[in-house]
Tab-separated table of C-alpha atoms in Angstrom:
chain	number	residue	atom	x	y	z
A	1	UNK	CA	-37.225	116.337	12.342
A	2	UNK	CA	-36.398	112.148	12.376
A	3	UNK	CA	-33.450	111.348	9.831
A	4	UNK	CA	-34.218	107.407	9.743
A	5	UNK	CA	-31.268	105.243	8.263
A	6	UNK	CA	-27.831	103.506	9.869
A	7	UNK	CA	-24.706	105.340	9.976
A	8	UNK	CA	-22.800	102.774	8.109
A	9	UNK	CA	-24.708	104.025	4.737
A	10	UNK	CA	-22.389	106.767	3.755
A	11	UNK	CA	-25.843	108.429	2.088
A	12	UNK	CA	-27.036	108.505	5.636
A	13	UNK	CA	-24.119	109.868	7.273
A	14	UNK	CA	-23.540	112.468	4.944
A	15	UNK	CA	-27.284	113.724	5.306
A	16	UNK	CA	-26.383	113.853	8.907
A	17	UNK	CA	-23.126	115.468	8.756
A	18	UNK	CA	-24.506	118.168	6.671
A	19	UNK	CA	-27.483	118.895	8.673
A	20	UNK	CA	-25.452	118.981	11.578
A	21	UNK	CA	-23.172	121.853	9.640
A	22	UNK	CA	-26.480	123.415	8.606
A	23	UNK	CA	-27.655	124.115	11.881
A	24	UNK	CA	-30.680	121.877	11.477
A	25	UNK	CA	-31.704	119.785	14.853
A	26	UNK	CA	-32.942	116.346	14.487
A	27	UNK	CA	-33.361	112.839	15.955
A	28	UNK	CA	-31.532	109.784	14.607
A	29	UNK	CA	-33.209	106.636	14.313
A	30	UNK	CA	-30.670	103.939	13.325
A	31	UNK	CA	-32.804	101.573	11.380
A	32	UNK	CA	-31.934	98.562	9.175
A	33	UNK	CA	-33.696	98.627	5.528
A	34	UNK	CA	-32.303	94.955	6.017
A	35	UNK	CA	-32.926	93.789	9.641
A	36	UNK	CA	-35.517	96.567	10.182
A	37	UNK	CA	-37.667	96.133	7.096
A	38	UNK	CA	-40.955	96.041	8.254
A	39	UNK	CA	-40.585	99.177	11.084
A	40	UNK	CA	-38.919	101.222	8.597
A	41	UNK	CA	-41.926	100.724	6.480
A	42	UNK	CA	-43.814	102.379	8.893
A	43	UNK	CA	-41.734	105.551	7.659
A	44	UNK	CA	-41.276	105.079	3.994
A	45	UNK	CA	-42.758	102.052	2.355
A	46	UNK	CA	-40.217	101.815	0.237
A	47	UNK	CA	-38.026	101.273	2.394
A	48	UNK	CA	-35.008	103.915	1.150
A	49	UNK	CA	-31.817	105.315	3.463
A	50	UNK	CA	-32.015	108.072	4.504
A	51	UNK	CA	-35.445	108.980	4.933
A	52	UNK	CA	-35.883	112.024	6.568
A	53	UNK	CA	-39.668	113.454	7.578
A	54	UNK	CA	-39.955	117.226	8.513
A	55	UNK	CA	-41.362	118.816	11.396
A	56	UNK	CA	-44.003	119.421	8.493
A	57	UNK	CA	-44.905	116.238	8.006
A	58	UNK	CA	-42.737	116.473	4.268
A	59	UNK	CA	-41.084	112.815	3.582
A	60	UNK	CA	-37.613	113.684	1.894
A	61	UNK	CA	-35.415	110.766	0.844
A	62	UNK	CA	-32.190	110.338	-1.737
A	63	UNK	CA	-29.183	111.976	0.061
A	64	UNK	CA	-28.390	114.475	-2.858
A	65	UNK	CA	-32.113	115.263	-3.064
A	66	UNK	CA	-32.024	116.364	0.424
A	67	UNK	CA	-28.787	118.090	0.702
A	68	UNK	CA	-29.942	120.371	-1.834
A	69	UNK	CA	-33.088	121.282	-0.325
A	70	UNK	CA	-31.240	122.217	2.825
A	71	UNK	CA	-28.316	123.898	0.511
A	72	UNK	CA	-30.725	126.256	-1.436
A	73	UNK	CA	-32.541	127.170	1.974
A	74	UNK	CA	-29.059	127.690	3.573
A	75	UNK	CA	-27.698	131.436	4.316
A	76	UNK	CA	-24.649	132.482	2.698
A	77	UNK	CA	-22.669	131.330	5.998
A	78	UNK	CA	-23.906	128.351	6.223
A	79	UNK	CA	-23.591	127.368	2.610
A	80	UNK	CA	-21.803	123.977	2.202
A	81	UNK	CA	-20.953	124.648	-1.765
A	82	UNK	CA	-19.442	127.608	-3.437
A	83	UNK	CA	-21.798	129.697	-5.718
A	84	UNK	CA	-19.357	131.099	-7.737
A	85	UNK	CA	-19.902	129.290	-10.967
A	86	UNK	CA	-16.883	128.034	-11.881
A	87	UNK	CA	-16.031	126.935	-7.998
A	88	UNK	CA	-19.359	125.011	-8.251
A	89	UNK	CA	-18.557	123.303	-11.565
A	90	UNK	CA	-15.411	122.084	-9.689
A	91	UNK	CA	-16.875	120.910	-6.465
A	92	UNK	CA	-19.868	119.114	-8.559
A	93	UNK	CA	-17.667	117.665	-10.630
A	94	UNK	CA	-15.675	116.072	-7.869
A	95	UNK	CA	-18.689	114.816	-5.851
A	96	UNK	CA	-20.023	113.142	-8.710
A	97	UNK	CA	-17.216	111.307	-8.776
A	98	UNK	CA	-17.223	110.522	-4.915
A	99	UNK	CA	-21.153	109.070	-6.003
A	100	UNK	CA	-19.551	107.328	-8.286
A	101	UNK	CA	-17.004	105.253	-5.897
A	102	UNK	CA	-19.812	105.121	-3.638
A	103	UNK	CA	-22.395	103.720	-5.706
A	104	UNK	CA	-19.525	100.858	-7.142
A	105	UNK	CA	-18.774	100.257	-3.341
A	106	UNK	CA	-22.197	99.238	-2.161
A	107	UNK	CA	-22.500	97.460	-5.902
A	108	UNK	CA	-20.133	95.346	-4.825
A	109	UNK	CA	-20.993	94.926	-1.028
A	110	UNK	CA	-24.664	93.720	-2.067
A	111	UNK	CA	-23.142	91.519	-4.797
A	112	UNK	CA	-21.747	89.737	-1.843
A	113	UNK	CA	-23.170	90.017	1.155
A	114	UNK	CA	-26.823	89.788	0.121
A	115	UNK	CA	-26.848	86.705	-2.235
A	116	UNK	CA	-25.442	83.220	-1.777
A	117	UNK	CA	-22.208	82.857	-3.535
A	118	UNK	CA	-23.496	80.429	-5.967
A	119	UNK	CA	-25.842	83.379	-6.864
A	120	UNK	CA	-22.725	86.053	-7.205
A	121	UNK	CA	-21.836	86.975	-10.383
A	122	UNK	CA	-18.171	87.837	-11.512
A	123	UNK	CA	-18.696	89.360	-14.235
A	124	UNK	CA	-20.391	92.174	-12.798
A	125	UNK	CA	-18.094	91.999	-10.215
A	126	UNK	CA	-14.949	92.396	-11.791
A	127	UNK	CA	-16.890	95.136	-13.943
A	128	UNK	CA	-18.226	96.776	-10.471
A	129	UNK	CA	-14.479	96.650	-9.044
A	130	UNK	CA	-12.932	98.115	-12.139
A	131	UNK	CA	-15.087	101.339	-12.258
A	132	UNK	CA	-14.491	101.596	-8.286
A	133	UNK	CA	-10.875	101.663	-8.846
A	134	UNK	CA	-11.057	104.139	-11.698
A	135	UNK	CA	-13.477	106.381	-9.799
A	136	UNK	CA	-10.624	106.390	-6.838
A	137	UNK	CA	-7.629	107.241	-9.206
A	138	UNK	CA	-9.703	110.537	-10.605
A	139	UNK	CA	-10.776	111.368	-7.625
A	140	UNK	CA	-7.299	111.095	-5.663
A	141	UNK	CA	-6.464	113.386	-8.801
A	142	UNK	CA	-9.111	115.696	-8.513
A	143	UNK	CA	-8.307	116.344	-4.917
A	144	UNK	CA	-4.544	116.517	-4.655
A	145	UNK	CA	-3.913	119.915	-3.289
A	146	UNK	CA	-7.044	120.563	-1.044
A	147	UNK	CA	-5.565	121.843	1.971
A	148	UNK	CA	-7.917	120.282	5.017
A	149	UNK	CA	-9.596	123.257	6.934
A	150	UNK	CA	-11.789	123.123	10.075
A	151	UNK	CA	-14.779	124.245	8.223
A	152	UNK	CA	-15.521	120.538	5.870
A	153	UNK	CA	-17.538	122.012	2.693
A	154	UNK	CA	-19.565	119.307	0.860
A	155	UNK	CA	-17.141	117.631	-0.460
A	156	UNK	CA	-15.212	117.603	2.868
A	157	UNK	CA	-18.396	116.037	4.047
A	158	UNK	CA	-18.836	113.717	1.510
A	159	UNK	CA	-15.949	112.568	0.276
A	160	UNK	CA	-14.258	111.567	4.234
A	161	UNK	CA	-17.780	110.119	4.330
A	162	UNK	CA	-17.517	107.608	1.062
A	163	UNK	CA	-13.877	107.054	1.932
A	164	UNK	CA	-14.096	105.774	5.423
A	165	UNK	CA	-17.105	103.738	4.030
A	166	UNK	CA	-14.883	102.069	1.929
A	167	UNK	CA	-12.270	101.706	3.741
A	168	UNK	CA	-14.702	99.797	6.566
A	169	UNK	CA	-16.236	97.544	3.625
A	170	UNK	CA	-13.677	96.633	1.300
A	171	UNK	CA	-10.550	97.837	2.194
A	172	UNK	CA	-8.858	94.839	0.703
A	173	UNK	CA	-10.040	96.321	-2.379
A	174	UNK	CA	-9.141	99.893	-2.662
A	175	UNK	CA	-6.069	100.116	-0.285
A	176	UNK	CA	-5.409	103.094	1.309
A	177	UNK	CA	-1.459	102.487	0.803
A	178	UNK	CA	-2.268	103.588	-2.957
A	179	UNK	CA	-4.376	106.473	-2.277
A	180	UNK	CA	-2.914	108.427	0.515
A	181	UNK	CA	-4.233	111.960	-0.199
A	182	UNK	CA	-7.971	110.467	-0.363
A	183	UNK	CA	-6.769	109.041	3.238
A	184	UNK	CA	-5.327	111.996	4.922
A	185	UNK	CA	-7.692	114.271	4.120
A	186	UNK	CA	-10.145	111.806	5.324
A	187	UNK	CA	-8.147	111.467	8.571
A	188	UNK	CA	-7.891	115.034	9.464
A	189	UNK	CA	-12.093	114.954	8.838
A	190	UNK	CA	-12.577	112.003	11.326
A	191	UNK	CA	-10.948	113.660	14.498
A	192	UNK	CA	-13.348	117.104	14.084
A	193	UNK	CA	-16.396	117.134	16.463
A	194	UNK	CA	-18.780	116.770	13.433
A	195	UNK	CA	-17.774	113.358	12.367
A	196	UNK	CA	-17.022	112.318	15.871
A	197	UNK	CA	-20.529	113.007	16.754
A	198	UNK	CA	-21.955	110.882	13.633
A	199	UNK	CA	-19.603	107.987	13.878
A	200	UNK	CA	-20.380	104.981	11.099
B	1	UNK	CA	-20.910	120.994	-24.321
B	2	UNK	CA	-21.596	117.180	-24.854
B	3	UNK	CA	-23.831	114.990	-22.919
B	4	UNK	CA	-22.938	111.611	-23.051
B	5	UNK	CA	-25.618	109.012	-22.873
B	6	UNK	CA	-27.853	106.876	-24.525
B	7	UNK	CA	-31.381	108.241	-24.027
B	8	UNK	CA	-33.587	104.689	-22.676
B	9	UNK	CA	-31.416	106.032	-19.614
B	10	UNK	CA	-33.882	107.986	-17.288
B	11	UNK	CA	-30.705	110.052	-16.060
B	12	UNK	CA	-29.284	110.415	-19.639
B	13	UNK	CA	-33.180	111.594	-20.633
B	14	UNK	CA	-34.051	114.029	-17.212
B	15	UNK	CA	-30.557	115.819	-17.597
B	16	UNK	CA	-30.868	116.034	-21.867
B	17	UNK	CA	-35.030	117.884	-21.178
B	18	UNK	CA	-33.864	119.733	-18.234
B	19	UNK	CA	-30.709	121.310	-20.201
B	20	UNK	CA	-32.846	122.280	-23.080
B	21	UNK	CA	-35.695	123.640	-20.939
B	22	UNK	CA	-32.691	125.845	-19.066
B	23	UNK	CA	-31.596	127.045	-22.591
B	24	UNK	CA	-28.171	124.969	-22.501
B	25	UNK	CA	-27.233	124.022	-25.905
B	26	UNK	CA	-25.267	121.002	-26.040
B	27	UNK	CA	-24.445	117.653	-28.639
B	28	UNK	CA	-25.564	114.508	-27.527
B	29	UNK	CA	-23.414	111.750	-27.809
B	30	UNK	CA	-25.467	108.389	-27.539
B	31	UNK	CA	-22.958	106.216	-26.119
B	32	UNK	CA	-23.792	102.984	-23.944
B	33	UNK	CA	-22.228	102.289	-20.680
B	34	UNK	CA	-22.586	98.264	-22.134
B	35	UNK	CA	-21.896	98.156	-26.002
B	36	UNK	CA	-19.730	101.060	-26.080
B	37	UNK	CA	-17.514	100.848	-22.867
B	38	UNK	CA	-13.998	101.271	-24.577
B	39	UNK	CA	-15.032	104.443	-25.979
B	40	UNK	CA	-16.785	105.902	-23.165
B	41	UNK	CA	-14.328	105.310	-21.130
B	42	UNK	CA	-12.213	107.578	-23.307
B	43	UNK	CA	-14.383	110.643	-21.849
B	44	UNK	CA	-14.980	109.132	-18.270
B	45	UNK	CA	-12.991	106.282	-17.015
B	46	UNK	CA	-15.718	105.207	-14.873
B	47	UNK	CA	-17.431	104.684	-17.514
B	48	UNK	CA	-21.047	106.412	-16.154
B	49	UNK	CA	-24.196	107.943	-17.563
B	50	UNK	CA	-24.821	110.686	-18.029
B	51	UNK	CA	-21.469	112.738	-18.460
B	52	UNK	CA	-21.222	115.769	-19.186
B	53	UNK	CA	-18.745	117.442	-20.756
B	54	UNK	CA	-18.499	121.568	-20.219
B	55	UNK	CA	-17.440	123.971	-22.581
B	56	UNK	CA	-14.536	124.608	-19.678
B	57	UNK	CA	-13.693	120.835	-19.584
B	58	UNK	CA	-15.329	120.405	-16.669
B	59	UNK	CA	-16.827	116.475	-16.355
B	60	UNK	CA	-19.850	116.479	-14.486
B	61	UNK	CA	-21.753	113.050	-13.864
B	62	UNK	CA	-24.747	112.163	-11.047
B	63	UNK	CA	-28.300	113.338	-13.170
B	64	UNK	CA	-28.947	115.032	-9.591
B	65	UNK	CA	-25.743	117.022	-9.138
B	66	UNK	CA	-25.919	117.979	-12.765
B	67	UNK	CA	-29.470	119.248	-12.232
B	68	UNK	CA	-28.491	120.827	-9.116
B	69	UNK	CA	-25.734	123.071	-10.744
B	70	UNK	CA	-27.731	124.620	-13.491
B	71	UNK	CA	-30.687	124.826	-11.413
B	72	UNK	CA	-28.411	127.317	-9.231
B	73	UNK	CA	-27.273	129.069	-11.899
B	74	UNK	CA	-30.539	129.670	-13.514
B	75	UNK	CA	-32.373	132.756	-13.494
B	76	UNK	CA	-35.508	132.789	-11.509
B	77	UNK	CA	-37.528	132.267	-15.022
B	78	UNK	CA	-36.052	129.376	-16.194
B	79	UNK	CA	-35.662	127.518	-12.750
B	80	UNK	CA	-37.768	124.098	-12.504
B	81	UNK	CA	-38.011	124.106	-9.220
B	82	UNK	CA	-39.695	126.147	-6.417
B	83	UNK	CA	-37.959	128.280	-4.886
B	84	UNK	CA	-40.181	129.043	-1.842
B	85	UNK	CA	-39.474	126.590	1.406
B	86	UNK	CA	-42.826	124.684	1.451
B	87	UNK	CA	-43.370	124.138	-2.616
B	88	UNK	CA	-39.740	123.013	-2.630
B	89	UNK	CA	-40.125	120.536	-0.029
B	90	UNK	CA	-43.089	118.754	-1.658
B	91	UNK	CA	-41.339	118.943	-4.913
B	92	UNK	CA	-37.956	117.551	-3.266
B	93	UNK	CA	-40.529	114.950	-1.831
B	94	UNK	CA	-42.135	113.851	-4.995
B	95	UNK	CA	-38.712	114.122	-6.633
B	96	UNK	CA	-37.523	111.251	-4.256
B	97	UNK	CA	-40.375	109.028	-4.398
B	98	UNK	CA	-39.549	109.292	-8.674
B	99	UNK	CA	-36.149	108.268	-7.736
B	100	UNK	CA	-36.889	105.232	-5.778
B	101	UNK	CA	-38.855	103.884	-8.366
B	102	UNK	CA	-36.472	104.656	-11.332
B	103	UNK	CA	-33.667	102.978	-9.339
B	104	UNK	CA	-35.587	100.125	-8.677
B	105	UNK	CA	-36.923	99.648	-12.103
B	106	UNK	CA	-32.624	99.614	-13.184
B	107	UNK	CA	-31.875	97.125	-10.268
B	108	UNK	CA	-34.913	94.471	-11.450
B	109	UNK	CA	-33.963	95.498	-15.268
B	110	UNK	CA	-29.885	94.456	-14.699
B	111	UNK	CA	-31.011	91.553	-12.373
B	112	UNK	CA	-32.733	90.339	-15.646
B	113	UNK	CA	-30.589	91.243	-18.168
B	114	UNK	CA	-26.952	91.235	-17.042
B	115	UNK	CA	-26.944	88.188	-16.001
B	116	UNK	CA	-27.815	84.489	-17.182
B	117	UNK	CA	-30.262	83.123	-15.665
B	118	UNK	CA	-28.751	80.754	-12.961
B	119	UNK	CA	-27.240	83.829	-11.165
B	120	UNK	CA	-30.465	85.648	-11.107
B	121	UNK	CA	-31.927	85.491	-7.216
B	122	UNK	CA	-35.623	85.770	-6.440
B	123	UNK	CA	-35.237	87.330	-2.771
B	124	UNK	CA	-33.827	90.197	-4.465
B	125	UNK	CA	-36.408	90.448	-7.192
B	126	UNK	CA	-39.271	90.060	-5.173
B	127	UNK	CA	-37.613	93.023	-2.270
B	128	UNK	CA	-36.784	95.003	-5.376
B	129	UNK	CA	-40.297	94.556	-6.975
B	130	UNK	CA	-41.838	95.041	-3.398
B	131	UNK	CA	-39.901	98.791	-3.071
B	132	UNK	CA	-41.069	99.589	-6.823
B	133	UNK	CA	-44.499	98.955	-6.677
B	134	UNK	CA	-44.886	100.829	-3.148
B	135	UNK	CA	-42.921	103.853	-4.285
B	136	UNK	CA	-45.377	104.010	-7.614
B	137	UNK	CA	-48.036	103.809	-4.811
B	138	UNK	CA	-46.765	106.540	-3.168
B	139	UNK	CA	-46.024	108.638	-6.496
B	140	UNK	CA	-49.684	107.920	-7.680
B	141	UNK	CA	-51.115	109.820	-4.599
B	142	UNK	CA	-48.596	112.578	-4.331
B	143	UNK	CA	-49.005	113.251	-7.563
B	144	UNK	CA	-53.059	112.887	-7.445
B	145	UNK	CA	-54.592	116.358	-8.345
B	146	UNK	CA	-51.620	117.536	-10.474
B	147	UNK	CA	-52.721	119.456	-13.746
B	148	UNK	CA	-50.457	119.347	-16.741
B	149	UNK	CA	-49.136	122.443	-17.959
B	150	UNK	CA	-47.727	123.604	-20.892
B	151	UNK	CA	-44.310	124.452	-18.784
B	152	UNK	CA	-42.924	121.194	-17.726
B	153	UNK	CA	-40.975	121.754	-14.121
B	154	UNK	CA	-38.291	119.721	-12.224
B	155	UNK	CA	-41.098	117.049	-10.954
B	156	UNK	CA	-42.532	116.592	-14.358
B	157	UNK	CA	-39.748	116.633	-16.324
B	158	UNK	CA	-38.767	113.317	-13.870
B	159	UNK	CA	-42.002	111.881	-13.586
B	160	UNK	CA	-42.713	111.795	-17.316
B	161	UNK	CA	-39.185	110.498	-18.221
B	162	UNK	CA	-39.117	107.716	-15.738
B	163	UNK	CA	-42.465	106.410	-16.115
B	164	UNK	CA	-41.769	106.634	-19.822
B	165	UNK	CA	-38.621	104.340	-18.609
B	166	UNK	CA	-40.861	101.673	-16.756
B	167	UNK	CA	-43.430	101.556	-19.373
B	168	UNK	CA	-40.579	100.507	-21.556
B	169	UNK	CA	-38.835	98.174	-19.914
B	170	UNK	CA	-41.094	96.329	-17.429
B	171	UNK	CA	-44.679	97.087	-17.979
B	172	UNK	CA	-45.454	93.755	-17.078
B	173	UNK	CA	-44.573	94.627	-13.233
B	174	UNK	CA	-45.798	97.813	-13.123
B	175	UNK	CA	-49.315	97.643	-15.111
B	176	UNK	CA	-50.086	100.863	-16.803
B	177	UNK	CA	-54.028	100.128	-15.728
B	178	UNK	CA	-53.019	100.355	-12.104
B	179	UNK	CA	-51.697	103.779	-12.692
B	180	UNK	CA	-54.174	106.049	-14.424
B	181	UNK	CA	-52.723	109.580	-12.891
B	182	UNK	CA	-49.030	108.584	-13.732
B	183	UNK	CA	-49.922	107.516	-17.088
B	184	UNK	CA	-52.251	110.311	-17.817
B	185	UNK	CA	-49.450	112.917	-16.823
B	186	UNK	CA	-47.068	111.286	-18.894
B	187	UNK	CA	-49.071	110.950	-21.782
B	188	UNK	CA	-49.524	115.108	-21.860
B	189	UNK	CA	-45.905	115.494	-21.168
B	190	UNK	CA	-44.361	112.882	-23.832
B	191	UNK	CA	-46.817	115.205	-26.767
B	192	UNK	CA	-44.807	118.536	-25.754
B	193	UNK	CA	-41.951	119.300	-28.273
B	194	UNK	CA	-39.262	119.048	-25.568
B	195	UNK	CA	-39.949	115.409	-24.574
B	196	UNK	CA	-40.372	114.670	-28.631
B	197	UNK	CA	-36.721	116.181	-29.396
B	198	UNK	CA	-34.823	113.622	-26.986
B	199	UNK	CA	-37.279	110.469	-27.303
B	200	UNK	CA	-36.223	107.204	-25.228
């Protein structure tokens, strides 16, 4: 199994993490869909992080795709979400929020990394920033009172994922001063083995 | 239960078939992320689509994660996916490949639309357009040898509403000619009464 993609995509990272918690082996291969655009297209021609191809020759990408192939095949042990229904409603309701605050955080990453700044738009940006923030306030909501254990569910995985993501791209953005239970959960998620062996 | 969404999104559309195909009953509120942010933002802050609203006041959002809750809780006769290890995988795959290009048809359709005209930039049209028209590649022979049924699944459900979504928005990128097994699936799809009760 090759799981293709850098660690500094949190959609990457995650798919690692969990695999990793799964019990599934596999080799990394830290490619760019930037710097790296025309080898990665020798995996996926479309270019998309994470790809990951099976010892089956299968092509799966889209992080949330993937983790749910893995979570449906998964033994009760080695689930990483409840399936209790209303424990699931919770935990889904909470990573689509994390998506959310992910997805704003690369918006605004691309906006300005990947154009010229007479090409950046602010606009979108100030539109891109406000969601972000919002996304950060319900989800430092939704999480207050999670007690950190040393078994990270999904949204253990996830969520210390997206956070440390942000906090390496725009931290002058959403600062971690004004969100400390997002940060010290993610914190007590960095120092296990699991994260350490996956760094971004 | 209330999905919120207007339905020319392929997320808003996928999670609207796929609830009614699971049995959910729900209201549909057509809001836009664009026109109507001040009010959606009254039942997500983040202002994303689709949201949906449970009967528990539960908020989900992500099409994916929504999917990927009632797909667990459905009964093995209603599920729209596989649920043995080697049909799943090749759905997951072709699932993936759908979502590549419906996420690069959005990024080429807000590159166009959001903004005027001067902060439009070509290198990221022409990567963007590059990703989408390999992915439909890719989706065109996956997808080869498919016969429409009567019982839409997971992977048609998808397929149908997001080549319905690039038909409609771009068809000048992605010629319908080009594509004779996409469009001929989604033609037999878009006739079936579910597809006809949420049209784009």
């Amino acid at each position: 199994m090759k799981l293709i993609g850098m660690m500094d995509s949190p959609y990457v990272r995650r798919t690692a993490i969990s695999l990793a918690l799964y019990g599934i082996s596999f080799d990394s291969l830290k490619l760019s869909v930037f710097s790296d655009y025309q080898e990665f297209s020798g995996f996926n021609p479309s270019v998309k992080a994470p790809t990951l191809l099976t010892d089956d020759g299968v092509r799966l990408v889209d992080s949330s795709l993937i983790l749910q192939y893995f979570e449906t095949l998964a033994g009760a042990e080695k689930k990483l979400l409840p399936t209790a229904p209303a424990a699931l409603a919770r935990d889904t309701e909470i990573l689509g929020t994390i998506l959310i605050a992910a997805e704003k955080t690369v918006q605004y990453v691309y906006e300005h990394r990947l154009r010229p700044e007479e090409k950046q738009y602010q606009p979108w940006v100030e539109r891109v920033t406000g969601q972000l923030l919002q996304a950060c306030r319900v989800w430092e909501s939704q999480i207050a009172g999670h007690v950190p254990s040393d078994n990270p569910d999904q949204v253990a995985v996830t969520g210390t994922v997206v956070w440390s993501f942000i906090q390496l791209m725009i931290p002058q953005v959403v600062m971690k001063s004004e969100f400390p239970v997002l940060q010290a959960i993610a914190e007590h998620y960095e120092a296990q083995p699991v994260f350490l062996r996956f760094p971004q």
